[in-house]
Short mmCIF file of C-alpha atoms and ligand atoms in Angstrom, two decimals:
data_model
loop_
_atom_site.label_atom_id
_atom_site.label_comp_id
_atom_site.label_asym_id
_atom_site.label_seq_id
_atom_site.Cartn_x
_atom_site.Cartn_y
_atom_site.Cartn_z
CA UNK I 222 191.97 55.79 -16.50
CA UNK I 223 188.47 54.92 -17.86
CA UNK I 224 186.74 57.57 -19.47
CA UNK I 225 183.03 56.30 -17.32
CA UNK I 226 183.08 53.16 -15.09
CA UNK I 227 179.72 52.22 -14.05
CA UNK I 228 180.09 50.95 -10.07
CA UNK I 229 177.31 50.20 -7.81
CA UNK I 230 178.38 51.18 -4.03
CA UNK I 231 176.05 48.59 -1.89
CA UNK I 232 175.91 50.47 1.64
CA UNK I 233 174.64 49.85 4.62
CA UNK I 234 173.25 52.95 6.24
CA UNK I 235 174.45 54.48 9.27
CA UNK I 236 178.07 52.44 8.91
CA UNK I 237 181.67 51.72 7.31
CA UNK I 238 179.97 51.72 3.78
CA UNK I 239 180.09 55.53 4.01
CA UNK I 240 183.74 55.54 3.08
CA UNK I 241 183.21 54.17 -0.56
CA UNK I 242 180.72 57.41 -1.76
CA UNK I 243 182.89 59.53 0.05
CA UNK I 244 186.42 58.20 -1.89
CA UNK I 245 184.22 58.11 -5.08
CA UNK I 246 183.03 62.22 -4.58
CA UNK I 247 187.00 62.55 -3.54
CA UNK I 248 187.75 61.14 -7.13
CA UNK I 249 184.71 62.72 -8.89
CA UNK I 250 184.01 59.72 -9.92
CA UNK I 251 180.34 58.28 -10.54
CA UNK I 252 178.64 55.55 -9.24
CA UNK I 253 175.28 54.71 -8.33
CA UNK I 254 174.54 54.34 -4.53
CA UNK I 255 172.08 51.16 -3.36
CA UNK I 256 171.56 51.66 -0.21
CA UNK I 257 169.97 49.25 2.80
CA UNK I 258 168.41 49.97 5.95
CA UNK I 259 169.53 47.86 9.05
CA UNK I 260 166.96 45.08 10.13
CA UNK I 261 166.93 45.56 12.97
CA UNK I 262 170.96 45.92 13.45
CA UNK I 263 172.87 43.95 10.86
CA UNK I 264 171.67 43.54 7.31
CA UNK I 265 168.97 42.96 5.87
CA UNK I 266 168.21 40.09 3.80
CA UNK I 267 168.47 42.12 0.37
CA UNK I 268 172.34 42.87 0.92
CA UNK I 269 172.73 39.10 1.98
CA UNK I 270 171.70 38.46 -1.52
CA UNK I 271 174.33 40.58 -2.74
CA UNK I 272 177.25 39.03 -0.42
CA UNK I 273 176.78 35.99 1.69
CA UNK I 274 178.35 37.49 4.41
CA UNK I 275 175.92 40.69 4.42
CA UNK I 276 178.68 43.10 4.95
CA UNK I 277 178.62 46.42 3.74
CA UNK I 278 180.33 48.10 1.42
CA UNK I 279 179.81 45.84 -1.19
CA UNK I 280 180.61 48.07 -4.55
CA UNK I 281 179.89 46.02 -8.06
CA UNK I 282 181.77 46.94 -11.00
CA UNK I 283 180.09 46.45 -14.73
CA UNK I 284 182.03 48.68 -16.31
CA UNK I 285 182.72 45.73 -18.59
CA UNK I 286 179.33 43.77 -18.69
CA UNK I 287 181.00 40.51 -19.48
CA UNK I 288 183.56 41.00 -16.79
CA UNK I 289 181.26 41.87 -13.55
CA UNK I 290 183.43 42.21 -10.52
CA UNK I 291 181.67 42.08 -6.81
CA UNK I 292 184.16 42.99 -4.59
CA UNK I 293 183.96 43.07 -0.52
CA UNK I 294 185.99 45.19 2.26
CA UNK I 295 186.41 48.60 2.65
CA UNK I 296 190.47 48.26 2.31
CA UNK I 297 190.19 46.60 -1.24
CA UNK I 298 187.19 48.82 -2.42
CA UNK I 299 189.33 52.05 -2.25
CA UNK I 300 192.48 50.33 -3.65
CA UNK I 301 190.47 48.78 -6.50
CA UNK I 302 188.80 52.50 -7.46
CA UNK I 303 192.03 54.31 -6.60
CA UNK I 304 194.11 52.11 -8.87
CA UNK I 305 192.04 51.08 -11.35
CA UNK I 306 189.72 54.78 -12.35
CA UNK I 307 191.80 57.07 -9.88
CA UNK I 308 194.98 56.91 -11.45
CA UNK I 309 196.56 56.37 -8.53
CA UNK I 310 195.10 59.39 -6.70
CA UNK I 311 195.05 59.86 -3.21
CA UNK I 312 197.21 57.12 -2.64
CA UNK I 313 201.09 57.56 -1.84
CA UNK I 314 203.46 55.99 -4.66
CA UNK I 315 206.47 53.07 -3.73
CA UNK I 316 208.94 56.03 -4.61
CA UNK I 317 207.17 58.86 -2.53
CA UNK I 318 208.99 59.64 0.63
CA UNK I 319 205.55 58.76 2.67
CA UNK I 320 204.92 55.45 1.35
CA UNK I 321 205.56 53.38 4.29
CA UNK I 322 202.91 55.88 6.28
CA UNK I 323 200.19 56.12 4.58
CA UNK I 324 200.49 51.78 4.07
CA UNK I 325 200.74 51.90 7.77
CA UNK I 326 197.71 54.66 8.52
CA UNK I 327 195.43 53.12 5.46
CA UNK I 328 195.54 49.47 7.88
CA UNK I 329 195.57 51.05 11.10
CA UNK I 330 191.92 51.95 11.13
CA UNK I 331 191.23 48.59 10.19
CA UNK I 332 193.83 46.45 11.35
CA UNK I 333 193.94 47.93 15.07
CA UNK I 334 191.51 51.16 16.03
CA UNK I 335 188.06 49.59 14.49
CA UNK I 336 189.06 45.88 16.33
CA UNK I 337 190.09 47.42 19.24
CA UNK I 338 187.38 49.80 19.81
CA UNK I 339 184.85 47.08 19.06
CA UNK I 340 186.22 44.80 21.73
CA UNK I 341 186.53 47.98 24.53
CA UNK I 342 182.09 47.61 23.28
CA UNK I 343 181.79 44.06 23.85
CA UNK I 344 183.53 43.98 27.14
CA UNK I 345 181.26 46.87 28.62
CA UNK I 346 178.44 44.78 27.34
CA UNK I 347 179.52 41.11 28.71
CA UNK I 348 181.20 41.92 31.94
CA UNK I 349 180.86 46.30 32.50
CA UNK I 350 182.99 48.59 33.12
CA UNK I 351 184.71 47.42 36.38
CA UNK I 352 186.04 44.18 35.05
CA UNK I 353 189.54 44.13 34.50
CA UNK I 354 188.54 42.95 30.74
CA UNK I 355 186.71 46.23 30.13
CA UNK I 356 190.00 48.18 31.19
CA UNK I 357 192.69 46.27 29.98
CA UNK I 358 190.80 47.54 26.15
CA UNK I 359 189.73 50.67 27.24
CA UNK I 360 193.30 51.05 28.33
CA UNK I 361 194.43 49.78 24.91
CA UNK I 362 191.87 52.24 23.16
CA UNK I 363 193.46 55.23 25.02
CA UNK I 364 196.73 54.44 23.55
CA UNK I 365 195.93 53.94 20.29
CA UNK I 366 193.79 57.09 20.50
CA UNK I 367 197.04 58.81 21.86
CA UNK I 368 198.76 57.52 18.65
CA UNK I 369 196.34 58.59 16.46
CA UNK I 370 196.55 62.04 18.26
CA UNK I 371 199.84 62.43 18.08
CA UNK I 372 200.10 61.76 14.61
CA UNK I 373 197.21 64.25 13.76
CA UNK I 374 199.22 67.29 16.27
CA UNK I 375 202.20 67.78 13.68
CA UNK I 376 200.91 66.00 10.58
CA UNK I 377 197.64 67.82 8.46
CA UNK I 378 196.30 64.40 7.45
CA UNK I 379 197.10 60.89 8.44
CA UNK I 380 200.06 60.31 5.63
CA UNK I 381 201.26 63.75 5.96
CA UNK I 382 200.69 67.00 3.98
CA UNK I 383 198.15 65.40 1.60
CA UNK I 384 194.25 63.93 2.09
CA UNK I 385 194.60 60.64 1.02
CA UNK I 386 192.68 57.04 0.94
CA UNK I 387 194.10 56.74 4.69
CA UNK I 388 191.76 60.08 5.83
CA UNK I 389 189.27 58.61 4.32
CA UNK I 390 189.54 54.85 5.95
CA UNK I 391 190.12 55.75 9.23
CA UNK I 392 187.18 59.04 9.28
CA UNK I 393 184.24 56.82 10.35
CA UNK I 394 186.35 55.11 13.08
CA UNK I 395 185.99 59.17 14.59
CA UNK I 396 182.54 60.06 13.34
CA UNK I 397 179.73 57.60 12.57
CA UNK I 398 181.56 55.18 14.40
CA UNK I 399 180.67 56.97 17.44
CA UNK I 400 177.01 56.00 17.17
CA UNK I 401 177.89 52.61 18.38
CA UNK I 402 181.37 53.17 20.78
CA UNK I 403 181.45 56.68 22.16
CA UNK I 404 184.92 58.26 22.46
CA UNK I 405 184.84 61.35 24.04
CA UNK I 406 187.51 63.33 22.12
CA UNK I 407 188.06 66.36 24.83
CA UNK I 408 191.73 67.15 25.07
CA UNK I 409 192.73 65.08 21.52
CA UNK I 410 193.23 68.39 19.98
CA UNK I 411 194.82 66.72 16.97
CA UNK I 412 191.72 64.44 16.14
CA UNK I 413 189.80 67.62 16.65
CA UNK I 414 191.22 69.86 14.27
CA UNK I 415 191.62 66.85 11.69
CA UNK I 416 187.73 66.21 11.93
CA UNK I 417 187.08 69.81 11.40
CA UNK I 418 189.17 69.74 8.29
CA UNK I 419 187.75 66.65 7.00
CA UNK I 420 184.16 68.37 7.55
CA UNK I 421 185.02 71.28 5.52
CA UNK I 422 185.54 68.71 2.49
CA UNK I 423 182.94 68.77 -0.19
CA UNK I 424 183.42 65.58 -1.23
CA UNK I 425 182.65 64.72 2.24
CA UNK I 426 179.51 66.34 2.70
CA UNK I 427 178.20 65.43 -1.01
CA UNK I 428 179.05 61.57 -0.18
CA UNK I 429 177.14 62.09 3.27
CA UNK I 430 174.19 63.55 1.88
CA UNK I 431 173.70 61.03 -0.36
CA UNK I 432 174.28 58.26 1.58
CA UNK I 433 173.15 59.19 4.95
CA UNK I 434 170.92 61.94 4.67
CA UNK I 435 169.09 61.20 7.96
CA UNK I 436 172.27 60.67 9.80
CA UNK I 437 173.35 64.61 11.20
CA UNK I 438 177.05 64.74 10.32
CA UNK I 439 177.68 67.96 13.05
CA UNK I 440 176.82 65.55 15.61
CA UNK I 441 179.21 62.92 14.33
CA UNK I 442 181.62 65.20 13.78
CA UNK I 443 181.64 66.94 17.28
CA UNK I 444 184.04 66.59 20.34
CA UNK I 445 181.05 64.87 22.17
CA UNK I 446 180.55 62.60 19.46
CA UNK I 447 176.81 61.72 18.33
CA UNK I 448 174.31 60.06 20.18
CA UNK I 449 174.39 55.83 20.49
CA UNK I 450 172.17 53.63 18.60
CA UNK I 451 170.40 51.92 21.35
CA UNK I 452 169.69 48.49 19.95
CA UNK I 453 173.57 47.72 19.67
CA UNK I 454 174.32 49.26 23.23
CA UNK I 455 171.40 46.69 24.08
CA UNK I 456 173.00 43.73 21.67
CA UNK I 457 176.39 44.24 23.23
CA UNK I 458 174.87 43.57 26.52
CA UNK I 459 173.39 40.13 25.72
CA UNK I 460 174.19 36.89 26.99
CA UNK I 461 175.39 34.00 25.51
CA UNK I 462 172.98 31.75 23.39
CA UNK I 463 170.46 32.30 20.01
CA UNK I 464 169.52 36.14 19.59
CA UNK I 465 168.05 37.76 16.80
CA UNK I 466 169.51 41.40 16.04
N1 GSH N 1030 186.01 44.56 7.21
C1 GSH N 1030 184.78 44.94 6.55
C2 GSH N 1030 183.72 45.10 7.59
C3 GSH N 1030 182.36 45.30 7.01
C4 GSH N 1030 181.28 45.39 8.08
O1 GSH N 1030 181.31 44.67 9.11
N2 GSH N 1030 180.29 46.26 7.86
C5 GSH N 1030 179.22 46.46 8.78
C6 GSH N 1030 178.72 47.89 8.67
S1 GSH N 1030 179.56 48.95 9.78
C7 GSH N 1030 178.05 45.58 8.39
O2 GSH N 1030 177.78 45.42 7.23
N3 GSH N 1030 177.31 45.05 9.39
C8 GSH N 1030 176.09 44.35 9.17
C9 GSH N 1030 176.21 42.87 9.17
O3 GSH N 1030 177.35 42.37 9.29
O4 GSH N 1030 175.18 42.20 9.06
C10 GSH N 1030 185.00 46.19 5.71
O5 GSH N 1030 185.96 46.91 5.95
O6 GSH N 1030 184.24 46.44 4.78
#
């Protein structure tokens, strides 16, 4: 492991970004934090500058100032700082008994929850909750919450005994997330007593502090869930055609 990488963590407040400062406080790693306001929804134009595609996190490694690396998606960030200054911590080794788990539960969030509960958002938006559309993915969301659930009811964390880089992908999906696709989580008792553990983590209130100190993590945190952000309930609902968010 390196004795002091220097990373920047590019974040975009209020979103996914949050899971790079909290892996990094996890680690005890430092880093520096840049972070961006939304303008008014997606990203400004100063984290465009960073990466083309605007997308947040963004973390910058010049550890090694003649070997820069900018790298992009949440997924790679944690395996690039787990693997190459966390000595492999927090992740779950080929030879561990839980490998194929937490591979499976480090995607999922990803892969399937984030996807899914982003299309149950544009569906309300385009065609409301009647359509058939909206509950053909709402009714896709339930199951997948149901999974998640079920996992969380006889597991303590998402790969099994241990708070790994899987906890810490899929968290957002159940807190900050919430801000723009509300899941009520009355009667997921498993996701309930999971977010209360993760909210008793340090490392997770030092990483939210610093990178959303506005943002109230209770509220994210709570069965309820915290309250939308209006402008993307709004932006969901528009029509087809040019739109500035
Ligand atoms: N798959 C990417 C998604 C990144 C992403 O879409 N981030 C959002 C924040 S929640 C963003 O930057 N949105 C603003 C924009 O795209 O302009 C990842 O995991 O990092």
């Amino acid at each position: 492991m390196s004795s002091s990488p220097k990373l920047i963590v590019h974040h975009l407040q209020v979103g996914q970004g949050e899971r790079i400062p909290w892996l990094l406080e996890e680690l005890n790693i430092p880093y520096s934090l840049k972070l961006y306001k939304r303008s008014p929804l997606l990203s400004p134009p100063e984290l465009k500058a960073v990466y083309p595609l605007g997308a947040s996190p963004v973390l910058e490694d010049v550890t090694e100032a003649s070997k820069t690396v900018k790298l992009a998606e949440s997924g790679a960030i944690c395996e690039y700082i787990i693997h190459k200054y966390g000595g492999g911590q927090l992740s779950v080794r080929p030879h561990e008994e839980n490998y194929a788990e937490y591979l499976y539960w480090f995607h999922f969030a990803n892969a399937t929850l984030q996807p899914g509960l982003f299309r149950r958002g544009m569906a309300r938006g385009m065609v409301g909750e009647a359509d058939p559309r909206f509950k053909g993915n709402d009714a896709r969301v339930g199951v997948a919450l149901r999974h998640v659930d079920h996992r969380l009811r006889s597991n303590t964390w998402l790969a099994g005994e241990e708070f790994t880089a899987a906890d810490v992908m899929t968290g957002w999906c159940f807190t900050t997330m919430r801000k723009f696709e509300p899941i009520d989580l009355t009667g997921f008792e498993g996701i309930q007593a999971w977010l209360k553990r993760i909210g008793e983590r340090e490392a997770y209130r030092r990483a939210m502090g610093k990178a959303d100190p506005e943002l109230d993590v209770e509220e994210g945190l709570s069965v309820k869930g915290p309250p939308l952000v209006e402008i993307f309930q709004k932006a969901m609902a528009l029509k087809p055609g040019p739109q500035k968010l």
